[in-house]
Short mmCIF file of N, CA and C in Angstrom, two decimals:
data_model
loop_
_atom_site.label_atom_id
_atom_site.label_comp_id
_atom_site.label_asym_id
_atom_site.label_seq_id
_atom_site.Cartn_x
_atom_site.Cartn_y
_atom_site.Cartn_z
N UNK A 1 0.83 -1.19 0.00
CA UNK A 1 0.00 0.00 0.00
C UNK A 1 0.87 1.25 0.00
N UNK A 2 2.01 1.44 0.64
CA UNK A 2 2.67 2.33 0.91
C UNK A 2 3.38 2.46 -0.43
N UNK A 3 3.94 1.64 -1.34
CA UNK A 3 4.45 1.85 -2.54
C UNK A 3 3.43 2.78 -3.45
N UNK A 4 2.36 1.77 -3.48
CA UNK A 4 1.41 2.82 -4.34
C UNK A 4 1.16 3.61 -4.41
N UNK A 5 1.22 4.43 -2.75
CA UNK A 5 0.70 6.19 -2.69
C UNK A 5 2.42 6.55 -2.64
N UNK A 6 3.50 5.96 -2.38
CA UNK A 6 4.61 6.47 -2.96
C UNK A 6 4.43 6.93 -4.28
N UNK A 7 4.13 5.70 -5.12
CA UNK A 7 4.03 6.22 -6.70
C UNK A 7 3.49 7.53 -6.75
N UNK A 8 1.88 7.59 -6.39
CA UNK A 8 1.35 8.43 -6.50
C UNK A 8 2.01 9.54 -5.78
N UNK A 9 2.65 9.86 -4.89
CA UNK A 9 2.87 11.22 -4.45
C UNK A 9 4.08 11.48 -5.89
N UNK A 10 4.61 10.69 -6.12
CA UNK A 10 6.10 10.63 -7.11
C UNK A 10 5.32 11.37 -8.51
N UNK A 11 4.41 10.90 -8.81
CA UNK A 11 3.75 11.28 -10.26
C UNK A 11 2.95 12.96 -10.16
N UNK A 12 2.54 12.59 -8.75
CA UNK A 12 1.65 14.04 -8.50
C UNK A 12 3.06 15.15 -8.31
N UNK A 13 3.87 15.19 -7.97
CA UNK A 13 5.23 15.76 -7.81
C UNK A 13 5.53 16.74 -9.05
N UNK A 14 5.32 15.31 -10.09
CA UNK A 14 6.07 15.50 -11.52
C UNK A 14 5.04 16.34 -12.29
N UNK A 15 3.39 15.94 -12.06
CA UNK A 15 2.42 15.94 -13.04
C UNK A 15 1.84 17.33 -12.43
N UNK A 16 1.85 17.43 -11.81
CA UNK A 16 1.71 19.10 -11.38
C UNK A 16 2.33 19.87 -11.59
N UNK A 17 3.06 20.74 -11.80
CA UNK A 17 3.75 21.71 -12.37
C UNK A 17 3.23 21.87 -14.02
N UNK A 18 3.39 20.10 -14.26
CA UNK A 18 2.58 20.36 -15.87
C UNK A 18 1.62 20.94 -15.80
N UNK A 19 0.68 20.28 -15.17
CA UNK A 19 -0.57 20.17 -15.44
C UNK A 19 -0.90 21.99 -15.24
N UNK A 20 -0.28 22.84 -14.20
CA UNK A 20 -0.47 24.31 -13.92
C UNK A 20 0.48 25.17 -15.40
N UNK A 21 1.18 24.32 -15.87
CA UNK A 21 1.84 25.45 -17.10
C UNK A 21 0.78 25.29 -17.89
N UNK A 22 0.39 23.61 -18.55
CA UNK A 22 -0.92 23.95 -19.40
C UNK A 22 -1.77 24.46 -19.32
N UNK A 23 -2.47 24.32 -17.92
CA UNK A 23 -3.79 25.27 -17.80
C UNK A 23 -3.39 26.91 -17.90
N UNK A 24 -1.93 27.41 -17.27
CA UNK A 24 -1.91 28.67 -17.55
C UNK A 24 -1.71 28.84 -18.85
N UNK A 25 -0.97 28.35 -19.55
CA UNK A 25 -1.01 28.68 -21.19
C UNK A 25 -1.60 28.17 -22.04
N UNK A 26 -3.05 27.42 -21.55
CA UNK A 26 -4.23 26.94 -22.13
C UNK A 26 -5.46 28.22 -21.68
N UNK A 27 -5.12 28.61 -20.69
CA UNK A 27 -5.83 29.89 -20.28
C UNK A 27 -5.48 31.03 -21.71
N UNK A 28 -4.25 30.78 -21.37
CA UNK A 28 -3.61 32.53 -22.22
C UNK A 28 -4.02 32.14 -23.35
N UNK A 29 -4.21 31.21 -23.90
CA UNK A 29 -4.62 31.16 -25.33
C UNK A 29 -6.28 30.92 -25.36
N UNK A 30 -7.22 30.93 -24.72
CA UNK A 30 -8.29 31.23 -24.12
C UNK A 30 -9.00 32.76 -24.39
N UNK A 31 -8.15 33.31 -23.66
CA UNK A 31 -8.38 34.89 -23.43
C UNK A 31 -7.79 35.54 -24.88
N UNK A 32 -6.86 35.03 -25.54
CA UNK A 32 -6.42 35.81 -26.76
C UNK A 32 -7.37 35.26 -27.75
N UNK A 33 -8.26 34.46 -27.95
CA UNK A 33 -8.98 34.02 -29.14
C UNK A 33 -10.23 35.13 -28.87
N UNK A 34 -10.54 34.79 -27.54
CA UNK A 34 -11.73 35.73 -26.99
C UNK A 34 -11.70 36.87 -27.27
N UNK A 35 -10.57 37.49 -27.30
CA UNK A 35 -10.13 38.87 -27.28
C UNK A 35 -10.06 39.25 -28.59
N UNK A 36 -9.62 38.29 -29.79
CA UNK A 36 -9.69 38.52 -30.97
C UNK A 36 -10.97 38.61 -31.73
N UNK A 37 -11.58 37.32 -30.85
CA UNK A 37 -13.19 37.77 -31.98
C UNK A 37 -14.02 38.53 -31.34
N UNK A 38 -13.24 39.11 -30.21
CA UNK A 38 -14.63 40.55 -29.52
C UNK A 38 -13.66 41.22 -30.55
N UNK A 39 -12.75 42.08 -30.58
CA UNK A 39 -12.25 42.95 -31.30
C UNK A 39 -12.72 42.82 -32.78
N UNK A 40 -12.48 41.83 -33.54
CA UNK A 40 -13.15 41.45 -34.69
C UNK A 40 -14.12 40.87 -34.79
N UNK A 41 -15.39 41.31 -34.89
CA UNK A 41 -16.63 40.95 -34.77
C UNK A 41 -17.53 40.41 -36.18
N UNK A 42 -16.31 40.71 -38.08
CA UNK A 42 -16.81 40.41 -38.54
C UNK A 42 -15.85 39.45 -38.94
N UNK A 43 -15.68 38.59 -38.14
CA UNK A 43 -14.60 37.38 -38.15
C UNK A 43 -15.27 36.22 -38.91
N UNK A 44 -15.13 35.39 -40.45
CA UNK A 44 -16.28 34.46 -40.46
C UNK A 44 -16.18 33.40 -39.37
N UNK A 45 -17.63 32.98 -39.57
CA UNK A 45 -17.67 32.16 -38.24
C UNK A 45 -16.66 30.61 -38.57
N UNK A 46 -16.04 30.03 -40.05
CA UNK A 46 -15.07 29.21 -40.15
C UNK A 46 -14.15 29.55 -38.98
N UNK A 47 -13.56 30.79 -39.16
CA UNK A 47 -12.18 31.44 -38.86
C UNK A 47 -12.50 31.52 -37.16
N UNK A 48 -13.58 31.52 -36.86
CA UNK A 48 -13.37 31.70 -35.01
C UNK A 48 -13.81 30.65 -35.06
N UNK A 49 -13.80 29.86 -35.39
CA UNK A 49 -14.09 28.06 -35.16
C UNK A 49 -12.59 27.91 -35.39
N UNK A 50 -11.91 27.84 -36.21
CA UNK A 50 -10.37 27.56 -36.44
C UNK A 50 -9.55 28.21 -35.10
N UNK A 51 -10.19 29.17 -34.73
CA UNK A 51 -9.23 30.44 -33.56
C UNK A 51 -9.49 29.21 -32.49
N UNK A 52 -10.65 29.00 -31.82
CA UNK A 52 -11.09 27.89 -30.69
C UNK A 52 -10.34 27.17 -30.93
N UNK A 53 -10.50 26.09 -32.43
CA UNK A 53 -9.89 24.56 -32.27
C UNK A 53 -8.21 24.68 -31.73
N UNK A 54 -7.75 25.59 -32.25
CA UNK A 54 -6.02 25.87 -32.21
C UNK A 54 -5.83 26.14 -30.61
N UNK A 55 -7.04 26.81 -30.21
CA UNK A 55 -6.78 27.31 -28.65
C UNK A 55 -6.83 25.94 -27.92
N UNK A 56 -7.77 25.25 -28.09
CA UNK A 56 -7.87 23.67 -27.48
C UNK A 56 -6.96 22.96 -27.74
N UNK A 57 -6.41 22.92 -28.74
CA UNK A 57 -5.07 22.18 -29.47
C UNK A 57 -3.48 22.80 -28.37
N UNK A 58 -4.02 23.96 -28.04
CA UNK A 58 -2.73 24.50 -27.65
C UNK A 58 -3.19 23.77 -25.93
N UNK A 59 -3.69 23.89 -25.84
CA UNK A 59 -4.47 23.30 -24.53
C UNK A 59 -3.81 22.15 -24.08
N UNK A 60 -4.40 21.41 -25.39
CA UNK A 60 -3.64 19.94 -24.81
C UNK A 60 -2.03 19.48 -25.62
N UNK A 61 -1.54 20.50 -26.07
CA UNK A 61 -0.10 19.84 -26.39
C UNK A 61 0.57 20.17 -25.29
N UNK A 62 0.15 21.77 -24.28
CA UNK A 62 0.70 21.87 -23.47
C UNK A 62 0.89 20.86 -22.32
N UNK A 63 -0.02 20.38 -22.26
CA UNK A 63 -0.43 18.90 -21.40
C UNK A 63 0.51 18.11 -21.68
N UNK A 64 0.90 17.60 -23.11
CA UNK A 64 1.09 16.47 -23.29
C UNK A 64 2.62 16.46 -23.80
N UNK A 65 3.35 18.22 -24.01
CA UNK A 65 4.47 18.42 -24.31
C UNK A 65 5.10 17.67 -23.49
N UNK A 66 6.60 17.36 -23.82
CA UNK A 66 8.04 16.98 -23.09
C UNK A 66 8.50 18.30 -22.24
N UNK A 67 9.04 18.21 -21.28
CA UNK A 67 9.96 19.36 -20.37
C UNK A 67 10.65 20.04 -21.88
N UNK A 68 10.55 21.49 -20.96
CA UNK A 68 11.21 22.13 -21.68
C UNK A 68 12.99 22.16 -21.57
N UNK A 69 13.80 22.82 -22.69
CA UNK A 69 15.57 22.60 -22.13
C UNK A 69 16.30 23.95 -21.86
N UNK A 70 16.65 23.82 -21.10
CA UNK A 70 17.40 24.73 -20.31
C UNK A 70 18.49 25.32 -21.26
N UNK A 71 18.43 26.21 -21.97
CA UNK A 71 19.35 26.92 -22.70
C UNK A 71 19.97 27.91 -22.01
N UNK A 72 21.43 27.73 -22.58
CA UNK A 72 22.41 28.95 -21.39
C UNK A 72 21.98 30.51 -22.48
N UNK A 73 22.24 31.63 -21.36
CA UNK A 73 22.18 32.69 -21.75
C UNK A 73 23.29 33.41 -21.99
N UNK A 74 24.27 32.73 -21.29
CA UNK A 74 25.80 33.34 -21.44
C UNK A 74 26.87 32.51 -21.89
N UNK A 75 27.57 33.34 -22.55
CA UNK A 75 28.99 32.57 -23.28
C UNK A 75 29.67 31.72 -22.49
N UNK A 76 30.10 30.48 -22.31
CA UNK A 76 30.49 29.36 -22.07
C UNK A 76 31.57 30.29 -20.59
N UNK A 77 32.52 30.72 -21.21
CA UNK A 77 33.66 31.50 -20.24
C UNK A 77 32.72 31.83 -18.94
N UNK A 78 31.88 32.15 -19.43
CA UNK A 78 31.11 33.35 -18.29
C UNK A 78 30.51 32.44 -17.31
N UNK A 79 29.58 31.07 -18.35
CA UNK A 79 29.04 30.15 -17.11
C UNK A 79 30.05 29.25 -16.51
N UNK A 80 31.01 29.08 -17.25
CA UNK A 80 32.02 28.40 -15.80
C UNK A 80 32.17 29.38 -14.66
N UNK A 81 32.90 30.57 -15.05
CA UNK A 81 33.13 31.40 -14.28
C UNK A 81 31.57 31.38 -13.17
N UNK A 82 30.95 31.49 -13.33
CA UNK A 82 29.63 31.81 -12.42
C UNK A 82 29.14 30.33 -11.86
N UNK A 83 29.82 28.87 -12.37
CA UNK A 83 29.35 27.59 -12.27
C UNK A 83 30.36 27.86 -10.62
N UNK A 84 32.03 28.51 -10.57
CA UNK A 84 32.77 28.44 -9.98
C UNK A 84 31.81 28.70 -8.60
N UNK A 85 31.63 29.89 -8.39
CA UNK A 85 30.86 30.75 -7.70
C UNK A 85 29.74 30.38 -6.97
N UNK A 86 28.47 30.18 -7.85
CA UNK A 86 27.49 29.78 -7.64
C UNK A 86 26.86 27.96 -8.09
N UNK A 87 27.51 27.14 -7.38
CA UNK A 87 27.55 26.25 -8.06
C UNK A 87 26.27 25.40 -7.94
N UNK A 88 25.64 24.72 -9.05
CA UNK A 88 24.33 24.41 -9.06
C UNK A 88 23.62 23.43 -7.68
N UNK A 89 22.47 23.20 -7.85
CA UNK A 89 22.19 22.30 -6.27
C UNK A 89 22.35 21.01 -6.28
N UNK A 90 22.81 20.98 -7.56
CA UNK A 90 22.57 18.78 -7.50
C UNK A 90 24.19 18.22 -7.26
N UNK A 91 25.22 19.50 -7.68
CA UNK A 91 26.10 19.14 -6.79
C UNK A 91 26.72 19.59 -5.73
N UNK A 92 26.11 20.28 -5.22
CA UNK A 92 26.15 20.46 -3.79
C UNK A 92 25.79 19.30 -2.91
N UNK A 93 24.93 18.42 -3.21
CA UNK A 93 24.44 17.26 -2.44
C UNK A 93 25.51 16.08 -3.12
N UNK A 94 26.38 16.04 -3.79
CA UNK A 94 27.28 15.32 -4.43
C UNK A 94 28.28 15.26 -4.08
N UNK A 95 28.55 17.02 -3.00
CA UNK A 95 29.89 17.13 -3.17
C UNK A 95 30.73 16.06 -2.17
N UNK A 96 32.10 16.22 -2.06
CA UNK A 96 32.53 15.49 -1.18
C UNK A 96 33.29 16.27 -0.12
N UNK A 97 32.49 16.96 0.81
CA UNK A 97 32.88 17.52 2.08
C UNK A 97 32.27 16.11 2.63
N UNK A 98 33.18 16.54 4.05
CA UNK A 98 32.93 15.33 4.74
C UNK A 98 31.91 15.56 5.77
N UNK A 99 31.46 15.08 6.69
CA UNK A 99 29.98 14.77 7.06
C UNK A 99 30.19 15.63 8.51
N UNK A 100 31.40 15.71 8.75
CA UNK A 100 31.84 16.48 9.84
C UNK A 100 31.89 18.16 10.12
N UNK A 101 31.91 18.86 9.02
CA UNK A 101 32.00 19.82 8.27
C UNK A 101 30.75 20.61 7.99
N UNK A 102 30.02 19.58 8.01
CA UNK A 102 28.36 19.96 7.63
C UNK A 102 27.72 20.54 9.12
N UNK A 103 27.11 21.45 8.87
CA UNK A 103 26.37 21.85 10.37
C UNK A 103 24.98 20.64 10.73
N UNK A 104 24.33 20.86 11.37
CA UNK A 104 24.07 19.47 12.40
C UNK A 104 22.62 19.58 11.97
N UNK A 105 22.11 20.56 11.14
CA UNK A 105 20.86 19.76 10.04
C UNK A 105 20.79 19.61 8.91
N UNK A 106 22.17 19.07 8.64
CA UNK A 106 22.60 18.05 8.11
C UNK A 106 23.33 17.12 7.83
N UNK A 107 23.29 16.76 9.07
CA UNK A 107 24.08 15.54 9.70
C UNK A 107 22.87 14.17 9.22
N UNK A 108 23.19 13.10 8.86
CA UNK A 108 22.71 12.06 8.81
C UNK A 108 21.95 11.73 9.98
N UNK A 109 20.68 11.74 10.19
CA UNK A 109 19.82 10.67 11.09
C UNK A 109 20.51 9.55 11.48
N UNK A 110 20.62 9.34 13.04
CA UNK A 110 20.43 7.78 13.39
C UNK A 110 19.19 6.94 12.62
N UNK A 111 19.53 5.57 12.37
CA UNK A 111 18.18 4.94 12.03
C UNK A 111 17.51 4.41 13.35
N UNK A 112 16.24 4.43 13.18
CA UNK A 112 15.79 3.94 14.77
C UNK A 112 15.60 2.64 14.80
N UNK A 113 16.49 2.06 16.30
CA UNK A 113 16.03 0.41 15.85
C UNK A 113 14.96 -0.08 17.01
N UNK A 114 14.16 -1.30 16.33
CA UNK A 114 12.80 -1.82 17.31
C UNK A 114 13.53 -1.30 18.58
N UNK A 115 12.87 -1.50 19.99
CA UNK A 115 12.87 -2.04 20.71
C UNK A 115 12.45 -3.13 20.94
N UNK A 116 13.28 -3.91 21.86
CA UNK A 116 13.23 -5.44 22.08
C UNK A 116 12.14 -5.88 23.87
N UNK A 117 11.59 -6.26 23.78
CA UNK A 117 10.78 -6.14 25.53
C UNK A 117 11.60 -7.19 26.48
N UNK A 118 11.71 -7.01 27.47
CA UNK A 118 12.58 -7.57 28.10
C UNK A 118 11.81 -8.87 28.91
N UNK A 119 12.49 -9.93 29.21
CA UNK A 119 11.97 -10.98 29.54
C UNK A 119 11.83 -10.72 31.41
N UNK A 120 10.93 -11.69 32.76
CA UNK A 120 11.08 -11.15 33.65
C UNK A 120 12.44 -10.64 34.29
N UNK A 121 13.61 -12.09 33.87
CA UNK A 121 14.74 -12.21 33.82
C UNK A 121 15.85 -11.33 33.47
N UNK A 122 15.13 -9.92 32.71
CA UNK A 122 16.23 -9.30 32.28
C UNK A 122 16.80 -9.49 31.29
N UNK A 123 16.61 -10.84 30.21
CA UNK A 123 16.99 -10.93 29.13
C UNK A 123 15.96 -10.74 28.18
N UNK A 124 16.74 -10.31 26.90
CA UNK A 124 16.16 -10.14 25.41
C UNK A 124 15.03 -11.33 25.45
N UNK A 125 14.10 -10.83 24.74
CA UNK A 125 12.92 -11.59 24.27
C UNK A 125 11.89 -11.41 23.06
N UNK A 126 13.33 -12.16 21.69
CA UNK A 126 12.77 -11.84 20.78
C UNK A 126 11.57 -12.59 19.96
N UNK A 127 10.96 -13.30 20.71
CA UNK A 127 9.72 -14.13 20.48
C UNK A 127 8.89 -13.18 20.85
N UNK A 128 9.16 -12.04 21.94
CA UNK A 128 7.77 -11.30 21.96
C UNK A 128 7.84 -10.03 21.09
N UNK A 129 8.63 -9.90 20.18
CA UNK A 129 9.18 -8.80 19.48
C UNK A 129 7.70 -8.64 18.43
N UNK A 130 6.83 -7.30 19.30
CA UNK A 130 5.58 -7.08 17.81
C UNK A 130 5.73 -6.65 16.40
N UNK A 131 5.28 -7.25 15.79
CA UNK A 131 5.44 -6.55 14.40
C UNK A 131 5.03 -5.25 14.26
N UNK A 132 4.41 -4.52 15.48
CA UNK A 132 4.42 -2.69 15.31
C UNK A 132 5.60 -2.46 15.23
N UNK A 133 6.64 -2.51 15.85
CA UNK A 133 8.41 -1.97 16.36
C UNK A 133 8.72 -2.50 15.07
N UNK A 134 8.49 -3.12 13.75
CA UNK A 134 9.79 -3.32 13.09
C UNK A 134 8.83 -2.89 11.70
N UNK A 135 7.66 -2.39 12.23
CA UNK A 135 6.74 -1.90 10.87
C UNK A 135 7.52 -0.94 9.60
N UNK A 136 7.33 -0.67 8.57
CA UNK A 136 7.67 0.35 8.01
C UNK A 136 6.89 1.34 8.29
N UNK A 137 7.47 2.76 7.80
CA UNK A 137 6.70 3.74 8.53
C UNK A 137 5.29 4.14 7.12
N UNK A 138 4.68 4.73 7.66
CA UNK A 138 3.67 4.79 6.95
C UNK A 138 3.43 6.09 5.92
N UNK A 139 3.14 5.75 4.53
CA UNK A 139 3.37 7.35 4.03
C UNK A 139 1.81 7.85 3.61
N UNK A 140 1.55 9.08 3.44
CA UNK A 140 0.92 9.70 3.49
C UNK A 140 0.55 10.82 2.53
N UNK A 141 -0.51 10.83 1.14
CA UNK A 141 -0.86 11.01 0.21
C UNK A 141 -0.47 12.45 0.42
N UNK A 142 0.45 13.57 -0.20
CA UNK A 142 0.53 14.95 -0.13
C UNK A 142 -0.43 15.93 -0.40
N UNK A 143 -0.73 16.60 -0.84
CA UNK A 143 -1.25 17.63 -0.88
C UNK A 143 -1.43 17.42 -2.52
N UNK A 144 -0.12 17.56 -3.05
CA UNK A 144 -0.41 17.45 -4.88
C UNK A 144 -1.14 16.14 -5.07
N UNK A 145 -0.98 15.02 -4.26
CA UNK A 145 -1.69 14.17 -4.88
C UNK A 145 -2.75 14.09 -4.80
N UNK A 146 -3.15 14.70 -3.65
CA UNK A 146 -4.93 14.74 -3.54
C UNK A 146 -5.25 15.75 -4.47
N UNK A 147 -4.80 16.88 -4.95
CA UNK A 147 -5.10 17.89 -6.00
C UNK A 147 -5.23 16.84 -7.21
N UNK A 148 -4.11 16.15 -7.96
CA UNK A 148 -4.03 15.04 -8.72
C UNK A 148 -5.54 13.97 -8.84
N UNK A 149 -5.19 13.48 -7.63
CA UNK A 149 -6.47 12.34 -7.64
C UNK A 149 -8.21 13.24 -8.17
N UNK A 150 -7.88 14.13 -7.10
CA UNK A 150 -9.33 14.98 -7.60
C UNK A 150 -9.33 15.51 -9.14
N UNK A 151 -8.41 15.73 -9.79
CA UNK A 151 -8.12 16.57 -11.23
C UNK A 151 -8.36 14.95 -12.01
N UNK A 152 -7.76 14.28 -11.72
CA UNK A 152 -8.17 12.90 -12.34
C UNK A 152 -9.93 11.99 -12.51
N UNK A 153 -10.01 12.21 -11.07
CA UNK A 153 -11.52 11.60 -10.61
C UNK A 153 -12.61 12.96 -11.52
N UNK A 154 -12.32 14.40 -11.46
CA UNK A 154 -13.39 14.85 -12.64
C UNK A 154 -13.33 15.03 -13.84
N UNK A 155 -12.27 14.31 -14.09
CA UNK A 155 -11.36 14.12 -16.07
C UNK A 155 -12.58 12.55 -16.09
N UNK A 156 -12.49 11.73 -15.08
CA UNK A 156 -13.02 9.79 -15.49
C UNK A 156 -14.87 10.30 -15.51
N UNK A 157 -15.11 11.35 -14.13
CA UNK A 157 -16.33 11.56 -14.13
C UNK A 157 -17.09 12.48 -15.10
N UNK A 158 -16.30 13.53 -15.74
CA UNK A 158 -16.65 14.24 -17.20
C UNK A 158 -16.98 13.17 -18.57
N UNK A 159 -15.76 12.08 -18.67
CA UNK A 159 -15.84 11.64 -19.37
C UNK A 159 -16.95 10.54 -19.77
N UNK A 160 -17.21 10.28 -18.16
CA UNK A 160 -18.57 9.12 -18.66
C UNK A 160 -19.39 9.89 -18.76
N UNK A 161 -19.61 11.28 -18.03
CA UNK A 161 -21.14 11.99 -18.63
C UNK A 161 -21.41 12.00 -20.26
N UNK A 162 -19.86 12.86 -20.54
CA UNK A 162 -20.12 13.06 -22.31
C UNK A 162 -20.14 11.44 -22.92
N UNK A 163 -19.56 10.66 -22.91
CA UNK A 163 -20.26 9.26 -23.23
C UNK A 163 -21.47 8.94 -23.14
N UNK A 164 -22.28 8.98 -22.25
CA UNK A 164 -23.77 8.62 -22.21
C UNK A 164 -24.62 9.49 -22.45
N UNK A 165 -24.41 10.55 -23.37
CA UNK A 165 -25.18 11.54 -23.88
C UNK A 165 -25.47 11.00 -25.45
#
């Protein structure tokens, strides 16, 4: 169970950010068709049927585009020079300072181990050892994924309405 809403928090992570660029630049192209055939009012009605379909089209490629790529803005010299300086975040967590060096939130966690219950005797007693103490811990659907699940559940519930019409 815990894998699954792993997945799901993992996808809602990824699929959000999309899902808010398309709708904003499924919006913006929304408001500019609108804006074109109020301004042009003797638009034939082909041509603001063509303005819509392209706006919907833009709608869902945004959806369904690949990430965009990170193009440099400055001449090669300049981004080393500034790579020196300001160096990106994925290797900062790469680097190799040693663990000692690091201030103390972010120091590595102890892992926590069961406790063991003690017998009357004072000795270990791992026959009574519950499977609560050695449980995995339990994860817990985020915030994007419940945004996700709900953006999903009225995409399945839209879709059977317009089907049975």
């Amino acid at each position: 169970m815990s894998s699954g809403m792993e997945t799901i928090n993992t996808l809602a992570a990824n699929g959000l950010p999309t899902l808010l660029r398309a709708s904003g630049q499924g919006g913006l192209a929304f408001v500019c068709v609108w804006v074109l055939c109020r301004l042009l009012p003797r638009l034939s009605a082909p041509t603001r049927s063509w303005l819509w379909r392209l706006a919907f089209l833009k709608l869902l490629l945004a959806l369904l585009w690949l990430p965009t790529l990170d193009l440099p803005l400055l001449p090669p010299e300049q981004q080393a020079r500034l790579a020196s300086v300001f160096p990106p975040a994925h290797t900062l967590a790469e680097s190799s300072v040693p663990e000692a060096a690091l201030p103390a939130t972010y120091a590595p966690l102890p892992e926590a181990l069961p406790t063991m219950p003690l017998s009357a005797s004072g000795e270990a007693a791992p026959a009574a050892l519950s499977s609560e103490a050695v449980a995995a811990p339990s994860v817990a659907l985020t915030g994007a994924a419940w945004l996700g699940l709900l953006w999903a559940g009225s995409l399945v519930w839209q879709s059977v309405r317009a089907f049975r019409q």
